[in-house]
PDB file of C-alpha atoms in Angstrom:
ATOM      1  CA  MET A  28     276.893 -38.567  -6.700  1.00 92.00           C
ATOM      2  CA  ARG A  29     277.369 -34.742  -7.001  1.00 91.00           C
ATOM      3  CA  VAL A  30     274.394 -32.930  -8.488  1.00 92.00           C
ATOM      4  CA  LEU A  31     273.939 -29.294  -9.588  1.00 92.00           C
ATOM      5  CA  VAL A  32     270.276 -28.127  -9.314  1.00 91.00           C
ATOM      6  CA  THR A  33     269.639 -24.867 -11.196  1.00 92.00           C
ATOM      7  CA  GLY A  34     266.436 -22.912 -10.241  1.00 87.00           C
ATOM      8  CA  VAL A  35     266.498 -24.531  -6.862  1.00 86.00           C
ATOM      9  CA  ALA A  36     263.952 -22.090  -5.353  1.00 85.00           C
ATOM     10  CA  GLY A  37     261.317 -23.402  -7.730  1.00 85.00           C
ATOM     11  CA  PHE A  38     258.725 -25.873  -6.633  1.00 85.00           C
ATOM     12  CA  ILE A  39     259.933 -28.875  -8.756  1.00 90.00           C
ATOM     13  CA  GLU A  40     263.632 -28.187  -8.239  1.00 88.00           C
ATOM     14  CA  SER A  41     263.378 -27.593  -4.573  1.00 88.00           C
ATOM     15  CA  THR A  42     261.534 -30.939  -4.198  1.00 88.00           C
ATOM     16  CA  LEU A  43     264.136 -32.658  -6.393  1.00 91.00           C
ATOM     17  CA  ALA A  44     266.969 -31.229  -4.268  1.00 89.00           C
ATOM     18  CA  LEU A  45     265.418 -32.431  -1.001  1.00 86.00           C
ATOM     19  CA  ARG A  46     264.915 -35.943  -2.499  1.00 90.00           C
ATOM     20  CA  LEU A  47     268.448 -36.007  -3.801  1.00 90.00           C
ATOM     21  CA  ILE A  48     269.803 -35.048  -0.374  1.00 86.00           C
ATOM     22  CA  ASN A  49     267.655 -37.646   1.333  1.00 86.00           C
ATOM     23  CA  ARG A  50     269.214 -40.175  -1.092  1.00 91.00           C
ATOM     24  CA  ARG A  51     272.550 -39.004   0.335  1.00 89.00           C
ATOM     25  CA  ASP A  52     273.649 -37.198  -2.894  1.00 89.00           C
ATOM     26  CA  GLU A  53     275.797 -34.045  -2.754  1.00 88.00           C
ATOM     27  CA  VAL A  54     273.675 -31.179  -3.890  1.00 87.00           C
ATOM     28  CA  VAL A  55     274.578 -27.716  -4.995  1.00 86.00           C
ATOM     29  CA  GLY A  56     271.611 -25.497  -5.636  1.00 84.00           C
ATOM     30  CA  VAL A  57     271.648 -22.264  -7.625  1.00 84.00           C
ATOM     31  CA  ASP A  58     268.773 -19.754  -8.264  1.00 83.00           C
ATOM     32  CA  ASN A  59     268.920 -16.131  -9.238  1.00 83.00           C
ATOM     33  CA  ILE A  60     265.534 -15.441  -7.570  1.00 80.00           C
ATOM     34  CA  ASN A  61     264.139 -13.379 -10.469  1.00 80.00           C
ATOM     35  CA  ASP A  62     260.598 -12.049 -10.475  1.00 82.00           C
ATOM     36  CA  TYR A  63     259.162 -14.264 -13.194  1.00 82.00           C
ATOM     37  CA  CYS A  64     257.218 -16.040 -10.382  1.00 80.00           C
ATOM     38  CA  ASP A  65     256.388 -14.713  -6.983  1.00 82.00           C
ATOM     39  CA  VAL A  66     259.647 -13.942  -5.177  1.00 82.00           C
ATOM     40  CA  THR A  67     258.231 -14.398  -1.717  1.00 84.00           C
ATOM     41  CA  LEU A  68     257.254 -18.024  -2.529  1.00 82.00           C
ATOM     42  CA  LYS A  69     260.830 -18.783  -3.784  1.00 83.00           C
ATOM     43  CA  GLN A  70     262.339 -17.206  -0.513  1.00 82.00           C
ATOM     44  CA  ALA A  71     259.854 -19.080   1.521  1.00 82.00           C
ATOM     45  CA  ARG A  72     260.845 -22.368  -0.170  1.00 81.00           C
ATOM     46  CA  LEU A  73     264.525 -21.672   0.346  1.00 78.00           C
ATOM     47  CA  HIS A  74     263.995 -20.782   4.176  1.00 77.00           C
ATOM     48  CA  LEU A  75     261.799 -23.935   4.655  1.00 73.00           C
ATOM     49  CA  ASN A  76     264.228 -26.248   2.958  1.00 69.00           C
ATOM     50  CA  THR A  77     267.081 -24.786   4.980  1.00 70.00           C
ATOM     51  CA  TRP A  78     265.095 -25.342   8.185  1.00 63.00           C
ATOM     52  CA  LEU A  79     264.155 -28.901   7.131  1.00 64.00           C
ATOM     53  CA  LEU A  80     267.853 -29.786   6.558  1.00 64.00           C
ATOM     54  CA  PHE A  81     269.407 -27.821   9.294  1.00 58.00           C
ATOM     55  CA  PRO A  82     266.730 -27.091  11.995  1.00 55.00           C
ATOM     56  CA  ARG A  83     269.272 -25.446  14.302  1.00 55.00           C
ATOM     57  CA  ILE A  84     270.462 -22.863  11.736  1.00 50.00           C
ATOM     58  CA  THR A  85     268.411 -19.761  11.125  1.00 54.00           C
ATOM     59  CA  PRO A  86     268.814 -18.634   7.527  1.00 55.00           C
ATOM     60  CA  THR A  87     270.083 -15.117   7.078  1.00 57.00           C
ATOM     61  CA  PRO A  88     268.424 -12.765   4.612  1.00 64.00           C
ATOM     62  CA  ARG A  89     270.141 -12.098   1.428  1.00 63.00           C
ATOM     63  CA  PRO A  90     271.804  -8.626   1.324  1.00 66.00           C
ATOM     64  CA  GLN A  91     270.156  -6.081  -0.975  1.00 70.00           C
ATOM     65  CA  PHE A  92     272.491  -4.119  -3.199  1.00 67.00           C
TER      66      PHE A  92
END
């Protein structure tokens, strides 16, 4: 199944995305990383989840414009 998870840097959404991926679903995650909650926590979740899924890939930082 293909699933779109919005707000994927949030706690609940990132956990949901990982569970869906473990279930072998195709997941697309979108998040605008706003400052409503702590941005460093959101970025840490994204980096951790990337590392858990692809341990040989180092995530690159998002360019600042």
